[in-house]
Short mmCIF file of C-alpha atoms in Angstrom, two decimals:
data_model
loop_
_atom_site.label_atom_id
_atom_site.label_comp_id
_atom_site.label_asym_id
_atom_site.label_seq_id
_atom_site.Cartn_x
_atom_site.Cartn_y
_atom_site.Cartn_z
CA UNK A 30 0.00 0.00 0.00
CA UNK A 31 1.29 3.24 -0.96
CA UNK A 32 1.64 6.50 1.09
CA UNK A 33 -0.19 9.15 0.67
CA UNK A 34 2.05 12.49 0.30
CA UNK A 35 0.27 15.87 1.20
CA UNK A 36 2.02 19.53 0.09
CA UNK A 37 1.69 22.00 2.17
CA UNK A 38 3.64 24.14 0.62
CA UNK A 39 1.65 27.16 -1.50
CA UNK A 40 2.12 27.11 -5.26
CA UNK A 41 3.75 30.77 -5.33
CA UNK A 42 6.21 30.27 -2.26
CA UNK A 43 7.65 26.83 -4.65
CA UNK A 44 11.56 28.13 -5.57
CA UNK A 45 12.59 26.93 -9.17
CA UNK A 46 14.90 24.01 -8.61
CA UNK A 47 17.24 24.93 -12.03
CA UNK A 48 20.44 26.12 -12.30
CA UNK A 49 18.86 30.03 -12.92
CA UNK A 50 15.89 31.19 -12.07
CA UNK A 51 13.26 32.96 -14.47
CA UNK A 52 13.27 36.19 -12.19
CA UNK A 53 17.20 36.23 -13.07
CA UNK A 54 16.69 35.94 -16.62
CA UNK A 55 14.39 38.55 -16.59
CA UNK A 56 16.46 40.86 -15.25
CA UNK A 57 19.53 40.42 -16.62
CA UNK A 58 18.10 40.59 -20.01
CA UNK A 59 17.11 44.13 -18.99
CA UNK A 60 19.88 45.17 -17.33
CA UNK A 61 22.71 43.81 -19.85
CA UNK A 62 22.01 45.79 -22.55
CA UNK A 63 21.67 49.17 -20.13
CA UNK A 64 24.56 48.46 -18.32
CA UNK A 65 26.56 47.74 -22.13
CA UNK A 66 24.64 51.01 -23.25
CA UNK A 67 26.20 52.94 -20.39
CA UNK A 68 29.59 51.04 -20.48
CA UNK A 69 30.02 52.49 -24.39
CA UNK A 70 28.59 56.17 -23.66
CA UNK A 71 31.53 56.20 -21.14
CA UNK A 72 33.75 54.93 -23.41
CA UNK A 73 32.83 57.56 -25.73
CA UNK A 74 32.60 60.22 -23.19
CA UNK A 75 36.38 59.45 -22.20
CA UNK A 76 37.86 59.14 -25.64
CA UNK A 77 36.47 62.62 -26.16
CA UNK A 78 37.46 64.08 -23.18
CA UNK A 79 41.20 62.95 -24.20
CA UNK A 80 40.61 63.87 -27.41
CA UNK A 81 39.61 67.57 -26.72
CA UNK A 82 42.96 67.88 -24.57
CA UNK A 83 45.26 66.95 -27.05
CA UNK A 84 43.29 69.26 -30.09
CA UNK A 85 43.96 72.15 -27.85
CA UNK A 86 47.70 72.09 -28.20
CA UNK A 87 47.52 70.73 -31.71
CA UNK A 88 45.22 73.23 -33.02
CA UNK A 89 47.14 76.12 -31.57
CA UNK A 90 50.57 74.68 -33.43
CA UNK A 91 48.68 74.33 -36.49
CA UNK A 92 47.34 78.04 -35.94
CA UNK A 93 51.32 78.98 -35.36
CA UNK A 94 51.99 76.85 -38.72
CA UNK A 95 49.49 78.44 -41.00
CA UNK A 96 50.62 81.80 -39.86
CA UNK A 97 54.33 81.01 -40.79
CA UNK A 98 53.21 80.18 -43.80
CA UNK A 99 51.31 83.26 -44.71
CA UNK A 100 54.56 85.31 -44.11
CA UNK A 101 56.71 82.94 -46.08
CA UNK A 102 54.34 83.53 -48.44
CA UNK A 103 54.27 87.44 -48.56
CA UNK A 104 57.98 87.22 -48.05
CA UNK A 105 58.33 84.91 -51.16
CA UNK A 106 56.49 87.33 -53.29
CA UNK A 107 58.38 90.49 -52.31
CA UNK A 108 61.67 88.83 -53.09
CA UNK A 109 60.11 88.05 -56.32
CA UNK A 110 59.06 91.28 -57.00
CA UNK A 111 62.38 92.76 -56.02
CA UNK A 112 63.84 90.25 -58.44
CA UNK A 113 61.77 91.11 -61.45
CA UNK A 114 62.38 94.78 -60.83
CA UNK A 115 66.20 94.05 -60.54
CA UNK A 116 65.98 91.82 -63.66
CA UNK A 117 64.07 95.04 -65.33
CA UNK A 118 66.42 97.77 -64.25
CA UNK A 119 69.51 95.15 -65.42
CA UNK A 120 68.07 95.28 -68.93
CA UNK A 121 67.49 98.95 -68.79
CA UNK A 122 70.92 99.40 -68.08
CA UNK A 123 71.99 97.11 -70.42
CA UNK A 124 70.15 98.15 -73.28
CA UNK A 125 70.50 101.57 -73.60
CA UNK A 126 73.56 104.68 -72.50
CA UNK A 127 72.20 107.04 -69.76
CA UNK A 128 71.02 110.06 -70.48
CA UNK A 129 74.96 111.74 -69.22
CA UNK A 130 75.98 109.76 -72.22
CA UNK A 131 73.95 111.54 -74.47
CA UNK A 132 74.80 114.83 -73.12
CA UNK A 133 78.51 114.16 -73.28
CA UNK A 134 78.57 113.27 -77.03
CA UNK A 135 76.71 116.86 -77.88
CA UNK A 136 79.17 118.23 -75.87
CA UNK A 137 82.06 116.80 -77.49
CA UNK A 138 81.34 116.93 -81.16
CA UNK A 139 79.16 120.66 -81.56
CA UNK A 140 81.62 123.30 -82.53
CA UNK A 141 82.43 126.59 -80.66
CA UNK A 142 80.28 128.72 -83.41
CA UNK A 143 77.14 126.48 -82.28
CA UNK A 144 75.13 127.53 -79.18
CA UNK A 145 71.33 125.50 -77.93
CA UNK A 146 68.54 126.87 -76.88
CA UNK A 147 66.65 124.32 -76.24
CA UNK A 148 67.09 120.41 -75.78
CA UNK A 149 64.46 117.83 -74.97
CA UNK A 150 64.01 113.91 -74.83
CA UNK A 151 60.34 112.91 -74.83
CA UNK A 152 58.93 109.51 -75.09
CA UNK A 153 55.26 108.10 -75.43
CA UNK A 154 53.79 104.76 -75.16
CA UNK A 155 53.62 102.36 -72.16
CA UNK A 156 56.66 102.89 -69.46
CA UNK A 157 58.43 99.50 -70.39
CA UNK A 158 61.93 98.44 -72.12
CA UNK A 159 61.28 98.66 -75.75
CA UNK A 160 58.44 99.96 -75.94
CA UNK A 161 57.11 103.44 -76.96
CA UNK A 162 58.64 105.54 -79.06
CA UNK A 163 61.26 108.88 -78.94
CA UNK A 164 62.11 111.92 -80.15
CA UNK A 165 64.73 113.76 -79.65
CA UNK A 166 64.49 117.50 -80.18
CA UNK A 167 67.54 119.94 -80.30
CA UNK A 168 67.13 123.94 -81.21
CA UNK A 169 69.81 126.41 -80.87
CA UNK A 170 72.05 129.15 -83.04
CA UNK A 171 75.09 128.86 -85.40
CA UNK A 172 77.22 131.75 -85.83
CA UNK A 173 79.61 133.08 -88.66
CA UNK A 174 79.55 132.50 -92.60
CA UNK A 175 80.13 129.39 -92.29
CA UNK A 176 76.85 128.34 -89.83
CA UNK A 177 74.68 126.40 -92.42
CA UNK A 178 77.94 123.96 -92.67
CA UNK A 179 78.49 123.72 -89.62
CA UNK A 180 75.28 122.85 -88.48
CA UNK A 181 75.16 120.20 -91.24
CA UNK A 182 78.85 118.73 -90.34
CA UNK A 183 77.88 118.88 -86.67
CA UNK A 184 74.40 116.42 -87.52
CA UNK A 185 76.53 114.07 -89.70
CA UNK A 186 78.95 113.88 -86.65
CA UNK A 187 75.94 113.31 -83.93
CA UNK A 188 73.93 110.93 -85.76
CA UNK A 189 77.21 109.01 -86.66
CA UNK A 190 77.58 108.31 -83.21
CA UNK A 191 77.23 104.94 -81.53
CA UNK A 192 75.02 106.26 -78.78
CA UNK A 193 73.03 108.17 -81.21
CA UNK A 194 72.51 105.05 -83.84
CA UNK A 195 71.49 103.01 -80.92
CA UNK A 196 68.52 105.10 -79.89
CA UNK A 197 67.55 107.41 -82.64
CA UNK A 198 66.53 105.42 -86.02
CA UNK A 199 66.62 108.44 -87.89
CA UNK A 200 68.24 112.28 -86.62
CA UNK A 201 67.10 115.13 -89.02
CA UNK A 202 67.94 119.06 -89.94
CA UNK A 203 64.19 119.94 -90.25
CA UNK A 204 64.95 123.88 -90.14
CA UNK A 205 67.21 126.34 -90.13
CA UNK A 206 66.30 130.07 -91.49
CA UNK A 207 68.30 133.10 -90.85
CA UNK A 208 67.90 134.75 -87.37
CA UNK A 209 68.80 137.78 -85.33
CA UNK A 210 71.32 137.25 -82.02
CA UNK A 211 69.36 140.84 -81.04
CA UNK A 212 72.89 142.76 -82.06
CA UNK A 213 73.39 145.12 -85.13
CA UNK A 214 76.91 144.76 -85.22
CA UNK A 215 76.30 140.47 -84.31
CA UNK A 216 77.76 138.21 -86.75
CA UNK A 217 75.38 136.54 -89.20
CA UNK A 218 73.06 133.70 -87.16
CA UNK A 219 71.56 130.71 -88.35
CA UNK A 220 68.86 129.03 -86.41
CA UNK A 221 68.23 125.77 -86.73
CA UNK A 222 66.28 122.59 -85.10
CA UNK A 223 67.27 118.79 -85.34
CA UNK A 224 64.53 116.00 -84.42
CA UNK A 225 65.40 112.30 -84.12
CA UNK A 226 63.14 109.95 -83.74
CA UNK A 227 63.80 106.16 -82.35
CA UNK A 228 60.94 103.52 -81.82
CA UNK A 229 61.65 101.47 -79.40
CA UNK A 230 63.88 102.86 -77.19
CA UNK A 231 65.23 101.14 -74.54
CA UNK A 232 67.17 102.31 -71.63
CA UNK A 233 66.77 105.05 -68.37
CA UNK A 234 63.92 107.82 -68.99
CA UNK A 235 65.68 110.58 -70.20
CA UNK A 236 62.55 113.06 -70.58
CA UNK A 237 63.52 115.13 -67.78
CA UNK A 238 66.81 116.10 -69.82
CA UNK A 239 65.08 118.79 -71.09
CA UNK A 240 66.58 122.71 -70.57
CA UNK A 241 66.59 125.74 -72.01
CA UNK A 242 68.83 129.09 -72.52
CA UNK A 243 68.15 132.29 -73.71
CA UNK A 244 68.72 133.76 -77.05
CA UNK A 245 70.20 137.11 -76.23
CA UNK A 246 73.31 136.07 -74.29
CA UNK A 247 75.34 136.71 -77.25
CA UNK A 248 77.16 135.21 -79.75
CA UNK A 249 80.02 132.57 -78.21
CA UNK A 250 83.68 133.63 -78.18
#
């Protein structure tokens, strides 16, 4: 005969008997993914945090960096400038005699019977080496019976000039009439203008080579 067994034991108070509970399921399966939620947001929040602390010092190098740069920069193009302009003035000096030059060789070939009254150099066209164009413009008195000759022999001997041929293409006798010196007892006067003209001219400015001197000084010893 078997014994009778009696439970007295209520159904909710009865502990599972496996190796987890439900309960424990339950709440792990809420709790893992929170607590891996918060694990990576401070993971994330740290990285940053280091991160942000080593832009700071970064950023402000780069800052330093890019500002180098910019003055390299500005100092690169001035020396390049500087260089063109030296390169420019080289050719200029090259190219052409200074305007002393061309004062010398007037000097040195017009004869003592030949006085100026006026001289001028005057260019137009853009302000760059062998460019524009030139004219040269001379005006003054030639004394004695022999002044037409003169004047003539004194042109051949100008334009015949290296410095001259350089610059002017052509340099002409465009005028000469007979003139007064403002004397009644003054030798016999000739007064003449010469005009070259040069395209092309390359070299120093010379239009501020201009002067002037008045007619009634007298004739030249």
């Amino acid at each position: 005969m078997s014994a009778m067994r009696v439970n007295f034991i209520h159904k909710g108070e009865v502990r599972y008997q496996g190796p987890v509970s439900p309960r424990f399921l339950i709440v792990a399966a809420i709790l893992t993914p929170l607590l891996l939620f918060a694990m990576i947001l401070t993971y994330h929040a740290v990285s940053f945090i280091v991160v942000k602390r080593g832009i700071g010092p970064d950023r402000a190098y780069s800052e330093k960096i890019h500002k180098d740069m910019e003055k390299y920069e500005r100092v690169r193009q001035e020396i390049a400038t500087l260089r063109r302009r030296e390169a420019e003035a080289e050719r200029w000096r090259q190219m052409a005699p200074p305007a002393s030059e061309i004062l010398i060789e007037i000097q040195r070939t017009v004869p003592a019977s030949i006085r100026f009254t006026k001289l001028g150099i005057a260019r137009s066209g853009p302000f760059e080496p062998g460019l524009g164009s030139w004219t040269f413009t001379l005006e003054g008195l030639a004394y004695g019976e022999g002044a037409e000759s003169a004047v003539i022999d004194w042109r051949a001997r100008l334009s015949s000039q290296d410095c001259f041929g350089r610059l002017f293409e052509d340099l002409r006798l465009v005028s000469m009439h007979r003139g007064s010196d403002g004397g009644a007892d003054s030798p016999p006067v000739r007064r003449f203008a010469v005009i070259g003209k040069g395209s092309g001219m390359k070299g120093q400015d010379a239009a501020g080579i201009t002067s002037a001197a008045p007619a009634g000084e007298g004739a030249p010893p």
